[in-house]
């Protein structure tokens, strides 16, 4: 039976106590990093709830690392513009202050906790190693008085509740997740302002200056202009009246989601999901509400959004080698090593691949779609990564190149789904063995002829050519950053 929690409570299974503390009633700080939103955020709900219990105030803290995981203008522009909106909405709707720090979180967060006499630090969950390590360090640093709680606000079913071990594939995790959906796939409570107000005003954040600095530093990869950052825009992409996925485009998902010529058939939600500007639970909840309209499309969407995405978190959480050949299953490692020295028809360097200088125009088009548009179509991502295996000196090199390019150019890159996407394509993770062939061994193979049977390859190549020309033209005419800044000034 579905048990809805009381209006302001978070299900206990979503919260993990990383460290108990002895101070029962100081301020509460929510260190936000993966779930960058005000609405539909269980970590924020928990922070407010705990603050009220302690009769204490609550603040949100965000630490801007220096080029975290190779972040460039594309990632930083999107994230900071989203955070600028978040700061305003957090204050206007809930009177919660937002503190922005720059530098190392293991320094800035503990220092802030001392300054404000905090009794509790609430943090987001991520399976990626860098932040996990920082969290461990912070727990050691904060002293006996402060408790640290981690909330999985990113997955519909918290990763540790879905499974306590590394899952073999979608087949093994699906029923575990589905069993828990009645508990976790529920609507969110309406969050009210906390009972106590924060005593001091946070320092002003000069967003425009900060954004300009970050854009300059990460100028190697330009911003995208087709995807408005922030949680309002994210909700619009999900269910806006104009062109929302669930309101206007849903039916096409069932028929056209594997056609790279029809990118609008996909939800387009991955940038927002990656930066936490929308909650996967909100997307799933609303999709389920319209299932009657297009059951096949909704079922397929939920499979990707919940099962596949949460399987990726499961992999990165329980497999420390989530981005290397060592993280592959033994059968896959063996077959890849058996074929590592097979003769390749073509061999390309990372630089040639990055510049889309291969003999395969289809592959080049997908690479250019990623470099210029910032989001390669999901179907092409599989072909793209598999070809890298075919054209480089063995699986380790192929994986390193695929991850490097994916993280550098995809707006949704540097994400568990990216590591697992590359591991699936190159190392057979979450897949099975197939008929053995040169280079690939038993790893699933994809080729040009197969793509040609599925969609109009020449039309896709022409489509990307147009996309690149148009993108370059727009940038040359207006200058993307200055165009955005004019808009920012208008809003301010
Ligand atoms: P939709 O089909 O509308 O899917 C909705 C959501 O479901 C997505 O936003 C995503 O969160 C999730 N999803 C969809 N497909 C998958 C999948 N195969 N695995 C896990 N979750 C999925 N996804 C990323 O978010 N970041 C990446 O860096 C990334 N890199 C990839 C690299 C390779 C080589 C491969 C094969 C896949 C990669 N994916 C990645 C997964 C998938 O291709 C993208 O999530 C999807 O194309 C995003 O577009 P969408 O939101 O319009 O997709």
mmCIF file of C-alpha atoms in Angstrom, residues 114-383:
data_model
loop_
_atom_site.group_PDB
_atom_site.id
_atom_site.type_symbol
_atom_site.label_atom_id
_atom_site.label_comp_id
_atom_site.label_asym_id
_atom_site.label_seq_id
_atom_site.Cartn_x
_atom_site.Cartn_y
_atom_site.Cartn_z
ATOM 1 C CA UNK A 114 31.968 27.245 12.667
ATOM 2 C CA UNK A 115 31.115 30.858 11.783
ATOM 3 C CA UNK A 116 27.402 30.254 12.059
ATOM 4 C CA UNK A 117 27.496 27.823 14.994
ATOM 5 C CA UNK A 118 25.876 25.079 12.950
ATOM 6 C CA UNK A 119 24.611 21.889 14.517
ATOM 7 C CA UNK A 120 23.757 20.086 11.280
ATOM 8 C CA UNK A 121 25.153 19.898 7.759
ATOM 9 C CA UNK A 122 22.777 18.445 5.164
ATOM 10 C CA UNK A 123 24.405 17.415 1.876
ATOM 11 C CA UNK A 124 23.349 16.042 -1.499
ATOM 12 C CA UNK A 125 24.231 12.510 -2.513
ATOM 13 C CA UNK A 126 26.477 11.745 -5.465
ATOM 14 C CA UNK A 127 28.170 8.459 -6.313
ATOM 15 C CA UNK A 128 31.185 10.199 -7.900
ATOM 16 C CA UNK A 129 34.475 9.811 -6.085
ATOM 17 C CA UNK A 130 35.650 13.423 -5.819
ATOM 18 C CA UNK A 131 32.725 14.706 -3.764
ATOM 19 C CA UNK A 132 32.553 11.506 -1.718
ATOM 20 C CA UNK A 133 36.156 12.072 -0.715
ATOM 21 C CA UNK A 134 35.464 15.729 0.172
ATOM 22 C CA UNK A 135 32.533 14.645 2.301
ATOM 23 C CA UNK A 136 34.689 12.184 4.208
ATOM 24 C CA UNK A 137 37.224 14.940 4.863
ATOM 25 C CA UNK A 138 34.521 17.381 5.938
ATOM 26 C CA UNK A 139 33.085 14.826 8.376
ATOM 27 C CA UNK A 140 36.539 14.507 9.950
ATOM 28 C CA UNK A 141 37.002 18.267 10.103
ATOM 29 C CA UNK A 142 33.722 19.529 11.518
ATOM 30 C CA UNK A 143 34.200 18.462 15.119
ATOM 31 C CA UNK A 144 32.025 16.508 17.539
ATOM 32 C CA UNK A 145 29.190 18.971 17.772
ATOM 33 C CA UNK A 146 28.053 18.912 14.137
ATOM 34 C CA UNK A 147 25.937 16.122 12.608
ATOM 35 C CA UNK A 148 26.201 15.407 8.875
ATOM 36 C CA UNK A 149 23.207 14.028 6.946
ATOM 37 C CA UNK A 150 23.296 12.949 3.321
ATOM 38 C CA UNK A 151 20.034 12.986 1.324
ATOM 39 C CA UNK A 152 19.551 11.247 -2.007
ATOM 40 C CA UNK A 153 17.342 13.835 -3.685
ATOM 41 C CA UNK A 154 18.555 12.885 -7.167
ATOM 42 C CA UNK A 155 17.173 9.388 -7.582
ATOM 43 C CA UNK A 156 13.528 8.442 -7.388
ATOM 44 C CA UNK A 157 14.485 5.463 -5.221
ATOM 45 C CA UNK A 158 17.536 6.291 -3.067
ATOM 46 C CA UNK A 159 20.535 4.407 -4.380
ATOM 47 C CA UNK A 160 21.163 2.517 -1.125
ATOM 48 C CA UNK A 161 17.480 1.568 -0.813
ATOM 49 C CA UNK A 162 17.198 0.306 -4.395
ATOM 50 C CA UNK A 163 20.021 -2.155 -3.866
ATOM 51 C CA UNK A 164 22.814 -2.893 -1.432
ATOM 52 C CA UNK A 165 25.153 -4.199 -4.128
ATOM 53 C CA UNK A 166 26.532 -3.733 -7.610
ATOM 54 C CA UNK A 167 23.773 -4.802 -9.986
ATOM 55 C CA UNK A 168 24.469 -6.835 -13.090
ATOM 56 C CA UNK A 169 22.091 -4.943 -15.345
ATOM 57 C CA UNK A 170 18.669 -3.398 -15.887
ATOM 58 C CA UNK A 171 17.185 -6.885 -15.605
ATOM 59 C CA UNK A 172 18.397 -7.321 -12.031
ATOM 60 C CA UNK A 173 17.663 -3.833 -10.672
ATOM 61 C CA UNK A 174 14.293 -3.182 -12.377
ATOM 62 C CA UNK A 175 12.117 -5.253 -10.051
ATOM 63 C CA UNK A 176 13.944 -3.917 -6.974
ATOM 64 C CA UNK A 177 13.234 -0.336 -8.040
ATOM 65 C CA UNK A 178 9.649 -1.053 -9.113
ATOM 66 C CA UNK A 179 8.892 -2.643 -5.757
ATOM 67 C CA UNK A 180 9.853 0.605 -4.005
ATOM 68 C CA UNK A 181 8.086 3.036 -6.324
ATOM 69 C CA UNK A 182 4.853 3.100 -4.263
ATOM 70 C CA UNK A 183 6.942 4.383 -1.341
ATOM 71 C CA UNK A 184 9.147 6.832 -3.197
ATOM 72 C CA UNK A 185 7.347 7.955 -6.349
ATOM 73 C CA UNK A 186 5.011 10.348 -4.562
ATOM 74 C CA UNK A 187 4.239 14.050 -4.821
ATOM 75 C CA UNK A 188 6.323 16.577 -2.906
ATOM 76 C CA UNK A 189 5.098 18.623 0.047
ATOM 77 C CA UNK A 190 4.775 22.397 -0.386
ATOM 78 C CA UNK A 191 7.727 23.828 1.421
ATOM 79 C CA UNK A 192 7.040 26.735 3.828
ATOM 80 C CA UNK A 193 9.555 29.349 5.007
ATOM 81 C CA UNK A 194 11.462 28.095 8.056
ATOM 82 C CA UNK A 195 10.259 29.340 11.449
ATOM 83 C CA UNK A 196 13.519 31.115 12.267
ATOM 84 C CA UNK A 197 15.198 33.715 10.054
ATOM 85 C CA UNK A 198 18.945 33.732 9.391
ATOM 86 C CA UNK A 199 20.614 36.424 11.506
ATOM 87 C CA UNK A 200 22.956 38.003 8.966
ATOM 88 C CA UNK A 201 22.791 38.835 5.270
ATOM 89 C CA UNK A 202 25.102 36.886 2.974
ATOM 90 C CA UNK A 203 27.700 38.869 1.026
ATOM 91 C CA UNK A 204 26.468 40.124 -2.359
ATOM 92 C CA UNK A 205 27.198 37.832 -5.268
ATOM 93 C CA UNK A 206 28.252 39.693 -8.399
ATOM 94 C CA UNK A 207 26.814 37.098 -10.712
ATOM 95 C CA UNK A 208 27.518 38.818 -13.996
ATOM 96 C CA UNK A 209 31.156 39.424 -13.129
ATOM 97 C CA UNK A 210 31.556 35.891 -11.823
ATOM 98 C CA UNK A 211 29.956 34.407 -14.929
ATOM 99 C CA UNK A 212 32.197 36.487 -17.182
ATOM 100 C CA UNK A 213 35.291 35.339 -15.293
ATOM 101 C CA UNK A 214 34.301 31.692 -15.556
ATOM 102 C CA UNK A 215 33.412 32.010 -19.231
ATOM 103 C CA UNK A 216 36.799 33.531 -19.891
ATOM 104 C CA UNK A 217 38.623 30.822 -17.982
ATOM 105 C CA UNK A 218 36.696 27.996 -19.653
ATOM 106 C CA UNK A 219 36.560 29.633 -23.083
ATOM 107 C CA UNK A 220 37.858 26.511 -24.878
ATOM 108 C CA UNK A 221 34.282 25.173 -25.124
ATOM 109 C CA UNK A 222 31.587 27.763 -25.756
ATOM 110 C CA UNK A 223 28.201 28.061 -24.079
ATOM 111 C CA UNK A 224 25.045 26.690 -25.670
ATOM 112 C CA UNK A 225 22.163 28.990 -26.517
ATOM 113 C CA UNK A 226 19.295 26.585 -27.218
ATOM 114 C CA UNK A 227 18.675 25.484 -23.648
ATOM 115 C CA UNK A 228 17.631 28.101 -21.115
ATOM 116 C CA UNK A 229 19.151 27.316 -17.708
ATOM 117 C CA UNK A 230 17.224 27.253 -14.427
ATOM 118 C CA UNK A 231 14.368 25.379 -12.822
ATOM 119 C CA UNK A 232 11.571 27.431 -14.389
ATOM 120 C CA UNK A 233 12.931 26.649 -17.844
ATOM 121 C CA UNK A 234 13.366 23.004 -16.857
ATOM 122 C CA UNK A 235 9.704 22.678 -15.865
ATOM 123 C CA UNK A 236 8.770 24.331 -19.129
ATOM 124 C CA UNK A 237 10.701 21.708 -21.093
ATOM 125 C CA UNK A 238 8.939 19.001 -19.088
ATOM 126 C CA UNK A 239 5.373 20.274 -19.264
ATOM 127 C CA UNK A 240 5.124 23.783 -20.725
ATOM 128 C CA UNK A 241 2.106 24.662 -22.848
ATOM 129 C CA UNK A 242 4.170 25.677 -25.865
ATOM 130 C CA UNK A 243 6.444 22.734 -26.477
ATOM 131 C CA UNK A 244 6.668 20.728 -23.275
ATOM 132 C CA UNK A 245 7.701 17.093 -23.534
ATOM 133 C CA UNK A 246 4.697 15.689 -21.691
ATOM 134 C CA UNK A 247 2.220 18.236 -23.039
ATOM 135 C CA UNK A 248 3.187 18.351 -26.705
ATOM 136 C CA UNK A 249 5.831 15.812 -27.694
ATOM 137 C CA UNK A 250 5.172 12.685 -25.674
ATOM 138 C CA UNK A 251 3.647 10.457 -28.342
ATOM 139 C CA UNK A 252 6.708 10.760 -30.593
ATOM 140 C CA UNK A 253 8.896 9.249 -27.890
ATOM 141 C CA UNK A 254 7.426 5.807 -28.563
ATOM 142 C CA UNK A 255 8.115 5.898 -32.295
ATOM 143 C CA UNK A 256 10.985 8.306 -32.936
ATOM 144 C CA UNK A 257 13.308 8.290 -29.934
ATOM 145 C CA UNK A 258 15.980 6.320 -31.795
ATOM 146 C CA UNK A 259 15.942 8.568 -34.841
ATOM 147 C CA UNK A 260 18.785 11.122 -34.669
ATOM 148 C CA UNK A 261 16.956 13.214 -37.258
ATOM 149 C CA UNK A 262 14.158 13.797 -34.778
ATOM 150 C CA UNK A 263 15.884 15.076 -31.636
ATOM 151 C CA UNK A 264 12.675 16.732 -30.430
ATOM 152 C CA UNK A 265 11.199 13.279 -29.921
ATOM 153 C CA UNK A 266 13.483 12.986 -26.883
ATOM 154 C CA UNK A 267 12.641 14.863 -23.719
ATOM 155 C CA UNK A 268 15.734 17.098 -23.812
ATOM 156 C CA UNK A 269 15.806 16.957 -20.012
ATOM 157 C CA UNK A 270 19.341 15.645 -19.482
ATOM 158 C CA UNK A 271 21.011 19.078 -18.975
ATOM 159 C CA UNK A 272 18.480 19.903 -16.248
ATOM 160 C CA UNK A 273 18.657 16.475 -14.654
ATOM 161 C CA UNK A 274 22.437 16.549 -14.630
ATOM 162 C CA UNK A 275 22.621 19.906 -12.817
ATOM 163 C CA UNK A 276 19.679 19.001 -10.603
ATOM 164 C CA UNK A 277 17.624 21.899 -11.957
ATOM 165 C CA UNK A 278 14.696 19.495 -12.171
ATOM 166 C CA UNK A 279 13.933 16.457 -10.054
ATOM 167 C CA UNK A 280 13.691 13.090 -11.778
ATOM 168 C CA UNK A 281 10.909 12.281 -9.329
ATOM 169 C CA UNK A 282 8.874 15.276 -10.570
ATOM 170 C CA UNK A 283 9.432 14.152 -14.187
ATOM 171 C CA UNK A 284 8.402 10.589 -13.382
ATOM 172 C CA UNK A 285 5.413 11.653 -11.286
ATOM 173 C CA UNK A 286 4.033 13.926 -14.024
ATOM 174 C CA UNK A 287 4.758 11.354 -16.750
ATOM 175 C CA UNK A 288 2.836 8.705 -14.840
ATOM 176 C CA UNK A 289 -0.095 11.111 -14.521
ATOM 177 C CA UNK A 290 -0.416 11.276 -18.314
ATOM 178 C CA UNK A 291 0.241 7.595 -18.980
ATOM 179 C CA UNK A 292 -3.275 7.149 -20.370
ATOM 180 C CA UNK A 293 -2.435 9.497 -23.252
ATOM 181 C CA UNK A 294 0.532 7.461 -24.486
ATOM 182 C CA UNK A 295 1.243 4.388 -22.370
ATOM 183 C CA UNK A 296 4.013 3.018 -24.567
ATOM 184 C CA UNK A 297 5.866 6.344 -24.612
ATOM 185 C CA UNK A 298 5.532 6.838 -20.853
ATOM 186 C CA UNK A 299 6.727 3.313 -20.089
ATOM 187 C CA UNK A 300 9.761 3.761 -22.344
ATOM 188 C CA UNK A 301 10.531 7.178 -20.829
ATOM 189 C CA UNK A 302 10.270 5.837 -17.266
ATOM 190 C CA UNK A 303 12.566 2.957 -18.157
ATOM 191 C CA UNK A 304 15.273 5.455 -19.226
ATOM 192 C CA UNK A 305 14.601 8.076 -16.574
ATOM 193 C CA UNK A 306 14.349 5.725 -13.626
ATOM 194 C CA UNK A 307 15.768 2.276 -14.359
ATOM 195 C CA UNK A 308 18.678 3.196 -16.670
ATOM 196 C CA UNK A 309 19.605 6.409 -14.903
ATOM 197 C CA UNK A 310 19.452 4.865 -11.443
ATOM 198 C CA UNK A 311 21.358 1.815 -12.665
ATOM 199 C CA UNK A 312 24.144 4.235 -13.639
ATOM 200 C CA UNK A 313 24.193 5.640 -10.100
ATOM 201 C CA UNK A 314 24.225 2.082 -8.741
ATOM 202 C CA UNK A 315 27.267 1.278 -10.874
ATOM 203 C CA UNK A 316 29.245 4.371 -9.896
ATOM 204 C CA UNK A 317 28.309 3.965 -6.233
ATOM 205 C CA UNK A 318 29.282 0.321 -5.855
ATOM 206 C CA UNK A 319 32.069 0.066 -8.462
ATOM 207 C CA UNK A 320 35.095 2.181 -7.489
ATOM 208 C CA UNK A 321 36.557 1.702 -10.991
ATOM 209 C CA UNK A 322 33.468 3.076 -12.703
ATOM 210 C CA UNK A 323 35.473 4.829 -15.412
ATOM 211 C CA UNK A 324 38.187 2.311 -16.221
ATOM 212 C CA UNK A 325 38.570 -1.106 -17.781
ATOM 213 C CA UNK A 326 39.068 -2.518 -14.293
ATOM 214 C CA UNK A 327 35.380 -1.797 -13.678
ATOM 215 C CA UNK A 328 34.268 -4.119 -16.493
ATOM 216 C CA UNK A 329 33.047 -7.648 -15.778
ATOM 217 C CA UNK A 330 35.700 -10.349 -16.124
ATOM 218 C CA UNK A 331 34.237 -11.821 -19.349
ATOM 219 C CA UNK A 332 34.377 -8.394 -20.981
ATOM 220 C CA UNK A 333 37.899 -7.596 -19.790
ATOM 221 C CA UNK A 334 39.106 -10.958 -21.055
ATOM 222 C CA UNK A 335 37.505 -10.685 -24.468
ATOM 223 C CA UNK A 336 38.700 -7.082 -24.909
ATOM 224 C CA UNK A 337 42.256 -7.994 -23.950
ATOM 225 C CA UNK A 338 42.156 -11.039 -26.267
ATOM 226 C CA UNK A 339 41.456 -8.642 -29.125
ATOM 227 C CA UNK A 340 43.434 -5.613 -27.971
ATOM 228 C CA UNK A 341 46.152 -6.147 -30.559
ATOM 229 C CA UNK A 342 43.835 -7.070 -33.471
ATOM 230 C CA UNK A 343 44.599 -5.108 -36.600
ATOM 231 C CA UNK A 344 42.409 -1.986 -36.937
ATOM 232 C CA UNK A 345 41.294 -0.733 -40.347
ATOM 233 C CA UNK A 346 41.855 2.850 -39.169
ATOM 234 C CA UNK A 347 43.776 4.277 -36.237
ATOM 235 C CA UNK A 348 43.106 7.840 -35.110
ATOM 236 C CA UNK A 349 44.672 9.981 -32.424
ATOM 237 C CA UNK A 350 42.599 11.772 -29.804
ATOM 238 C CA UNK A 351 43.249 15.011 -31.631
ATOM 239 C CA UNK A 352 41.975 13.645 -34.950
ATOM 240 C CA UNK A 353 38.868 12.339 -33.261
ATOM 241 C CA UNK A 354 38.286 15.595 -31.421
ATOM 242 C CA UNK A 355 38.484 17.479 -34.719
ATOM 243 C CA UNK A 356 36.121 15.005 -36.414
ATOM 244 C CA UNK A 357 38.796 14.015 -38.928
ATOM 245 C CA UNK A 358 37.838 10.408 -39.622
ATOM 246 C CA UNK A 359 36.905 8.689 -42.863
ATOM 247 C CA UNK A 360 33.374 8.093 -41.525
ATOM 248 C CA UNK A 361 31.133 11.103 -42.248
ATOM 249 C CA UNK A 362 28.404 9.765 -39.978
ATOM 250 C CA UNK A 363 30.772 9.583 -37.009
ATOM 251 C CA UNK A 364 32.183 13.020 -37.826
ATOM 252 C CA UNK A 365 28.663 14.429 -37.848
ATOM 253 C CA UNK A 366 27.908 13.027 -34.398
ATOM 254 C CA UNK A 367 31.182 14.416 -33.033
ATOM 255 C CA UNK A 368 30.364 17.851 -34.499
ATOM 256 C CA UNK A 369 26.849 17.718 -33.087
ATOM 257 C CA UNK A 370 28.414 17.272 -29.656
ATOM 258 C CA UNK A 371 31.142 19.889 -30.098
ATOM 259 C CA UNK A 372 28.934 22.644 -31.494
ATOM 260 C CA UNK A 373 25.444 21.860 -30.208
ATOM 261 C CA UNK A 374 26.545 20.408 -26.861
ATOM 262 C CA UNK A 375 24.204 17.395 -26.884
ATOM 263 C CA UNK A 376 24.675 14.414 -29.159
ATOM 264 C CA UNK A 377 21.554 12.410 -29.919
ATOM 265 C CA UNK A 378 21.228 9.413 -27.593
ATOM 266 C CA UNK A 379 21.265 6.843 -30.389
ATOM 267 C CA UNK A 380 24.403 8.312 -31.946
ATOM 268 C CA UNK A 381 26.199 8.248 -28.595
ATOM 269 C CA UNK A 382 26.332 4.446 -28.759
ATOM 270 C CA UNK A 383 27.671 4.343 -32.321
#
